[in-house]
Every structure is written in C-alpha cells, then in structure tokens.
Amino acid sequence: MVNNNKGELHTGSKETYVADIFMSQSWKDDRLQLPENMTSKYRLLPLNWLKKMWRPDSFFKNAKKVTFQEMTIPNHYIWLYSDKTILYMVKLTLELSCAMKFEAYPHDTQTCSLKMESLSYTTDDLIFDWEPQVPLVVEQTIELPQHILVETKLGNCMQQYSTVVNMGPAKRSKHSAGFKIKGIQFAEENDNRAAARRFDVSESFVREH
C-alpha cells in the first residue's frame, strides 16, 4: 500500500498539535470486477463502494482526535483504475500528541510526529510504504503562531507486538512523519547573527582592499 499525505499543521497546547491533511492511499485488489462499460483508464466511484470493498484499517497511533471534514459533501473520493488499483483520498483534521519541552523558550526546538499503522493486520498481510516519487507535500504557505517549520522526516518500521495466547508475537508495519519546528524569536536571532557575520566579512573585505 502506498501513502501520500499533503497538509498543514499548527501547534495547540503544550501536549498537542493539529494537522489538516489530505491522505491518499492506493492498493491493488485483483478480486475487484471492473464495470462492463469501463473504457477509460480510471473512474471515480460512488462513495457507497467504501462499504462493500476491502481497505486498509489504518489508524493514527498518537492521535487524540480525528475529524472527517465534510462541507456540502463528504471530503473523500475513490478512483478505480483499469489494472484494479484503488486510489482513496480523504481530508482529515488530526489532533496529535507531542511531548513539547519549553525549558529553552523562546530558543526552543520541538520535534513532533505523526504515527500511522494497521490496527489488526500483521506484516504477513499488509505493509505500509511511502509513495516513492512525492511521499509528503507540506503546504508552502504554512504559518504557525510562535514557530516555524524547519525540517520534515519520513520513516518506516516493523514493530513486534504480543498477540493472543498461543499465536506468538507478530509484526505490524508502521509509518511515521516527523516535523521539527523552532521558536520564531530563535530563528530570527539566528538570521540576524548570520546577517551580522556577512556584514563583518564585507566590511573587512572593503578595508583590506
């Protein structure tokens, strides 16, 4: 399965941050029957297909609240491709836990994560994988009240869990996206220091020549 997320985020309390995302997931299911009159490469499907078809049981491990965004119509879509690949997109608002530390405020740097995994499937049945070309797109106009986003990082891992008695341990696939943010004052001070160093070098160059 492939995931491709696009969205924006903002900090909430000391223990949470909020992310608005478009999450896309794609997988291939050879059991699907193509519509008889399907001649195009793909087709947008009615949403009631969601109740009839298999889809990954993805959940956000560090989410305190997940909201499906609905305007005049639900904000999720399904495409069926001629090779029986499904593309599912949904817009979500996530309230996620993040253990922020403000001892160094306003010179603080925080690292928050978004963790997603399967609720019930092991790696024998389901493995998450980032879309290789564009795995994550962050809104360029993102604005945080007191911080700036300085780095994003993606990760995959297999984590072993204990299961029902006599079944033994099992591994589940996990996705993670990390976001590093810095206090605005700290970032501005660093920019000012860099500008001052550039000015000193220029002054020295002028005096020597």
Tab-separated table of C-alpha atoms in Angstrom:
chain	number	residue	atom	x	y	z
A	1	MET	CA	0.000	0.000	0.000
A	2	VAL	CA	1.182	3.490	-0.797
A	3	ASN	CA	0.509	6.639	1.154
A	4	ASN	CA	0.884	10.230	0.077
A	5	ASN	CA	-0.049	12.973	2.503
A	6	LYS	CA	-0.455	16.682	1.925
A	7	GLY	CA	-1.405	19.177	4.588
A	8	GLU	CA	-0.612	21.879	7.075
A	9	LEU	CA	-0.175	21.992	10.842
A	10	HIS	CA	-0.279	24.341	13.801
A	11	THR	CA	0.644	23.971	17.439
A	12	GLY	CA	-2.032	23.637	20.065
A	13	SER	CA	-1.371	23.164	23.777
A	14	LYS	CA	1.960	22.035	25.227
A	15	GLU	CA	0.968	18.443	24.600
A	16	THR	CA	-0.724	18.557	21.187
A	17	TYR	CA	-0.549	19.891	17.672
A	18	VAL	CA	-3.177	19.933	14.936
A	19	ALA	CA	-2.629	18.842	11.329
A	20	ASP	CA	-5.019	19.270	8.409
A	21	ILE	CA	-4.116	16.640	5.820
A	22	PHE	CA	-5.175	15.092	2.548
A	23	MET	CA	-4.295	11.428	2.956
A	24	SER	CA	-4.147	9.281	-0.146
A	25	GLN	CA	-3.782	5.511	-0.068
A	26	SER	CA	-3.521	3.173	-3.030
A	27	TRP	CA	-3.530	-0.611	-3.289
A	28	LYS	CA	-4.309	-3.278	-5.862
A	29	ASP	CA	-7.125	-5.774	-5.393
A	30	ASP	CA	-7.437	-8.446	-8.092
A	31	ARG	CA	-10.769	-9.580	-6.659
A	32	LEU	CA	-12.494	-6.449	-7.956
A	33	GLN	CA	-14.678	-6.692	-11.033
A	34	LEU	CA	-14.396	-3.792	-13.451
A	35	PRO	CA	-17.653	-2.255	-14.706
A	36	GLU	CA	-18.594	-3.728	-18.071
A	37	ASN	CA	-18.809	-0.322	-19.724
A	38	MET	CA	-15.481	0.927	-18.341
A	39	THR	CA	-13.330	2.059	-21.268
A	40	SER	CA	-11.277	4.817	-19.634
A	41	LYS	CA	-8.045	4.395	-17.658
A	42	TYR	CA	-9.812	5.158	-14.366
A	43	ARG	CA	-13.220	6.000	-12.976
A	44	LEU	CA	-14.463	7.959	-9.974
A	45	LEU	CA	-16.588	5.607	-7.880
A	46	PRO	CA	-19.661	6.320	-5.745
A	47	LEU	CA	-18.843	6.576	-2.044
A	48	ASN	CA	-21.091	3.627	-1.177
A	49	TRP	CA	-18.341	1.420	-2.605
A	50	LEU	CA	-16.463	2.045	0.645
A	51	LYS	CA	-18.930	-0.180	2.475
A	52	LYS	CA	-18.506	-3.028	0.006
A	53	MET	CA	-14.769	-3.166	-0.625
A	54	TRP	CA	-11.689	-4.035	1.397
A	55	ARG	CA	-9.474	-1.170	2.508
A	56	PRO	CA	-6.562	-0.818	4.951
A	57	ASP	CA	-7.523	-0.427	8.608
A	58	SER	CA	-5.117	2.477	9.084
A	59	PHE	CA	-5.164	4.389	12.344
A	60	PHE	CA	-3.093	7.227	13.779
A	61	LYS	CA	-1.390	5.878	16.859
A	62	ASN	CA	-0.671	9.221	18.547
A	63	ALA	CA	-3.981	10.874	17.608
A	64	LYS	CA	-6.199	12.212	20.374
A	65	LYS	CA	-8.928	13.181	17.917
A	66	VAL	CA	-9.601	12.525	14.223
A	67	THR	CA	-12.230	14.549	12.349
A	68	PHE	CA	-13.507	13.747	8.861
A	69	GLN	CA	-14.034	17.085	7.159
A	70	GLU	CA	-17.421	17.485	5.485
A	71	MET	CA	-18.638	20.565	3.679
A	72	THR	CA	-21.657	20.217	1.369
A	73	ILE	CA	-20.468	16.674	0.559
A	74	PRO	CA	-18.028	14.337	2.349
A	75	ASN	CA	-14.394	15.134	1.563
A	76	HIS	CA	-13.282	11.694	0.442
A	77	TYR	CA	-13.002	10.150	-3.002
A	78	ILE	CA	-12.343	6.753	-4.620
A	79	TRP	CA	-10.862	6.053	-8.034
A	80	LEU	CA	-10.785	2.640	-9.691
A	81	TYR	CA	-8.086	2.085	-12.326
A	82	SER	CA	-8.205	-0.368	-15.209
A	83	ASP	CA	-5.472	-2.528	-13.604
A	84	LYS	CA	-7.699	-2.880	-10.481
A	85	THR	CA	-5.713	-0.374	-8.446
A	86	ILE	CA	-7.742	1.658	-5.962
A	87	LEU	CA	-6.848	5.238	-5.035
A	88	TYR	CA	-8.591	6.558	-1.933
A	89	MET	CA	-8.282	10.174	-0.779
A	90	VAL	CA	-9.702	11.739	2.360
A	91	LYS	CA	-9.320	15.081	4.123
A	92	LEU	CA	-8.762	14.823	7.871
A	93	THR	CA	-8.108	17.092	10.813
A	94	LEU	CA	-5.872	15.376	13.361
A	95	GLU	CA	-5.187	16.421	16.930
A	96	LEU	CA	-1.926	14.639	17.759
A	97	SER	CA	0.024	14.236	20.966
A	98	CYS	CA	3.508	15.737	21.116
A	99	ALA	CA	5.631	15.994	24.246
A	100	MET	CA	6.898	19.548	23.761
A	101	LYS	CA	9.569	20.979	26.035
A	102	PHE	CA	9.629	24.711	26.641
A	103	GLU	CA	12.517	24.998	29.111
A	104	ALA	CA	14.563	26.835	26.480
A	105	TYR	CA	11.695	29.045	25.256
A	106	PRO	CA	11.912	31.221	23.170
A	107	HIS	CA	15.015	29.358	21.914
A	108	ASP	CA	13.173	26.038	21.805
A	109	THR	CA	13.225	23.398	19.102
A	110	GLN	CA	10.391	20.864	19.055
A	111	THR	CA	10.120	17.566	17.184
A	112	CYS	CA	6.595	16.212	16.708
A	113	SER	CA	5.500	13.124	14.821
A	114	LEU	CA	2.528	11.633	13.037
A	115	LYS	CA	2.387	7.852	13.506
A	116	MET	CA	0.193	5.556	11.450
A	117	GLU	CA	-0.125	1.787	11.487
A	118	SER	CA	-2.542	-1.061	10.872
A	119	LEU	CA	-4.965	-1.854	13.660
A	120	SER	CA	-5.187	-5.609	13.076
A	121	TYR	CA	-3.093	-6.773	10.103
A	122	THR	CA	0.431	-8.095	10.529
A	123	THR	CA	3.240	-7.690	8.003
A	124	ASP	CA	2.214	-11.061	6.551
A	125	ASP	CA	-0.883	-9.336	5.163
A	126	LEU	CA	-0.179	-5.603	4.972
A	127	ILE	CA	2.909	-3.388	4.651
A	128	PHE	CA	2.805	0.407	4.505
A	129	ASP	CA	5.106	2.065	2.020
A	130	TRP	CA	5.583	5.730	1.149
A	131	GLU	CA	4.894	6.762	-2.438
A	132	PRO	CA	8.421	6.867	-3.934
A	133	GLN	CA	8.096	9.984	-6.091
A	134	VAL	CA	6.332	12.501	-3.801
A	135	PRO	CA	5.683	10.862	-0.421
A	136	LEU	CA	4.850	14.027	1.507
A	137	VAL	CA	3.855	17.536	0.442
A	138	VAL	CA	3.742	20.299	3.052
A	139	GLU	CA	1.770	23.449	2.294
A	140	GLN	CA	4.308	26.151	1.436
A	141	THR	CA	2.206	28.944	2.934
A	142	ILE	CA	2.015	27.235	6.335
A	143	GLU	CA	2.094	29.674	9.267
A	144	LEU	CA	2.494	28.807	12.950
A	145	PRO	CA	1.723	31.370	15.675
A	146	GLN	CA	5.044	31.041	17.545
A	147	HIS	CA	7.158	28.625	15.500
A	148	ILE	CA	8.467	27.964	12.015
A	149	LEU	CA	8.745	24.557	10.341
A	150	VAL	CA	12.415	23.831	9.628
A	151	GLU	CA	12.512	20.130	8.718
A	152	THR	CA	10.362	17.121	7.832
A	153	LYS	CA	11.449	13.494	8.010
A	154	LEU	CA	9.759	10.254	6.960
A	155	GLY	CA	10.193	6.776	8.383
A	156	ASN	CA	9.054	3.162	8.076
A	157	CYS	CA	9.493	0.369	10.570
A	158	MET	CA	8.232	-3.047	11.596
A	159	GLN	CA	7.260	-3.251	15.273
A	160	GLN	CA	6.714	-6.513	17.106
A	161	TYR	CA	3.644	-6.905	19.311
A	162	SER	CA	2.427	-9.607	21.643
A	163	THR	CA	-0.751	-11.243	20.369
A	164	VAL	CA	-3.383	-13.652	21.626
A	165	VAL	CA	-2.138	-16.610	23.647
A	166	ASN	CA	-0.696	-19.455	21.515
A	167	MET	CA	-0.376	-17.211	18.458
A	168	GLY	CA	3.015	-15.819	19.433
A	169	PRO	CA	4.479	-12.392	18.621
A	170	ALA	CA	3.588	-10.625	15.380
A	171	LYS	CA	4.994	-7.666	13.481
A	172	ARG	CA	2.996	-4.711	12.188
A	173	SER	CA	4.014	-2.142	9.621
A	174	LYS	CA	4.308	1.477	10.791
A	175	HIS	CA	4.543	4.825	9.011
A	176	SER	CA	5.853	7.994	10.623
A	177	ALA	CA	6.368	11.606	9.613
A	178	GLY	CA	8.415	13.907	11.834
A	179	PHE	CA	8.178	17.696	11.955
A	180	LYS	CA	10.879	19.872	13.530
A	181	ILE	CA	9.868	23.406	14.495
A	182	LYS	CA	11.766	26.295	16.086
A	183	GLY	CA	10.609	29.290	18.063
A	184	ILE	CA	10.234	32.323	15.805
A	185	GLN	CA	12.412	34.536	18.035
A	186	PHE	CA	15.200	31.933	17.990
A	187	ALA	CA	15.042	31.694	14.194
A	188	GLU	CA	15.048	35.477	13.823
A	189	GLU	CA	18.047	35.800	16.152
A	190	ASN	CA	19.957	33.226	14.096
A	191	ASP	CA	19.094	35.104	10.900
A	192	ASN	CA	20.282	38.359	12.475
A	193	ARG	CA	23.570	36.756	13.587
A	194	ALA	CA	24.139	35.363	10.097
A	195	ALA	CA	23.423	38.776	8.588
A	196	ALA	CA	25.839	40.400	11.059
A	197	ARG	CA	28.586	37.917	10.147
A	198	ARG	CA	28.060	38.615	6.453
A	199	PHE	CA	28.293	42.358	7.181
A	200	ASP	CA	31.542	41.916	9.166
A	201	VAL	CA	33.119	39.925	6.341
A	202	SER	CA	32.099	42.546	3.803
A	203	GLU	CA	33.489	45.376	5.935
A	204	SER	CA	36.778	43.520	6.385
A	205	PHE	CA	36.998	42.861	2.655
A	206	VAL	CA	36.462	46.568	1.888
A	207	ARG	CA	39.081	47.728	4.407
A	208	GLU	CA	41.705	45.277	3.141
A	209	HIS	CA	41.172	46.207	-0.487
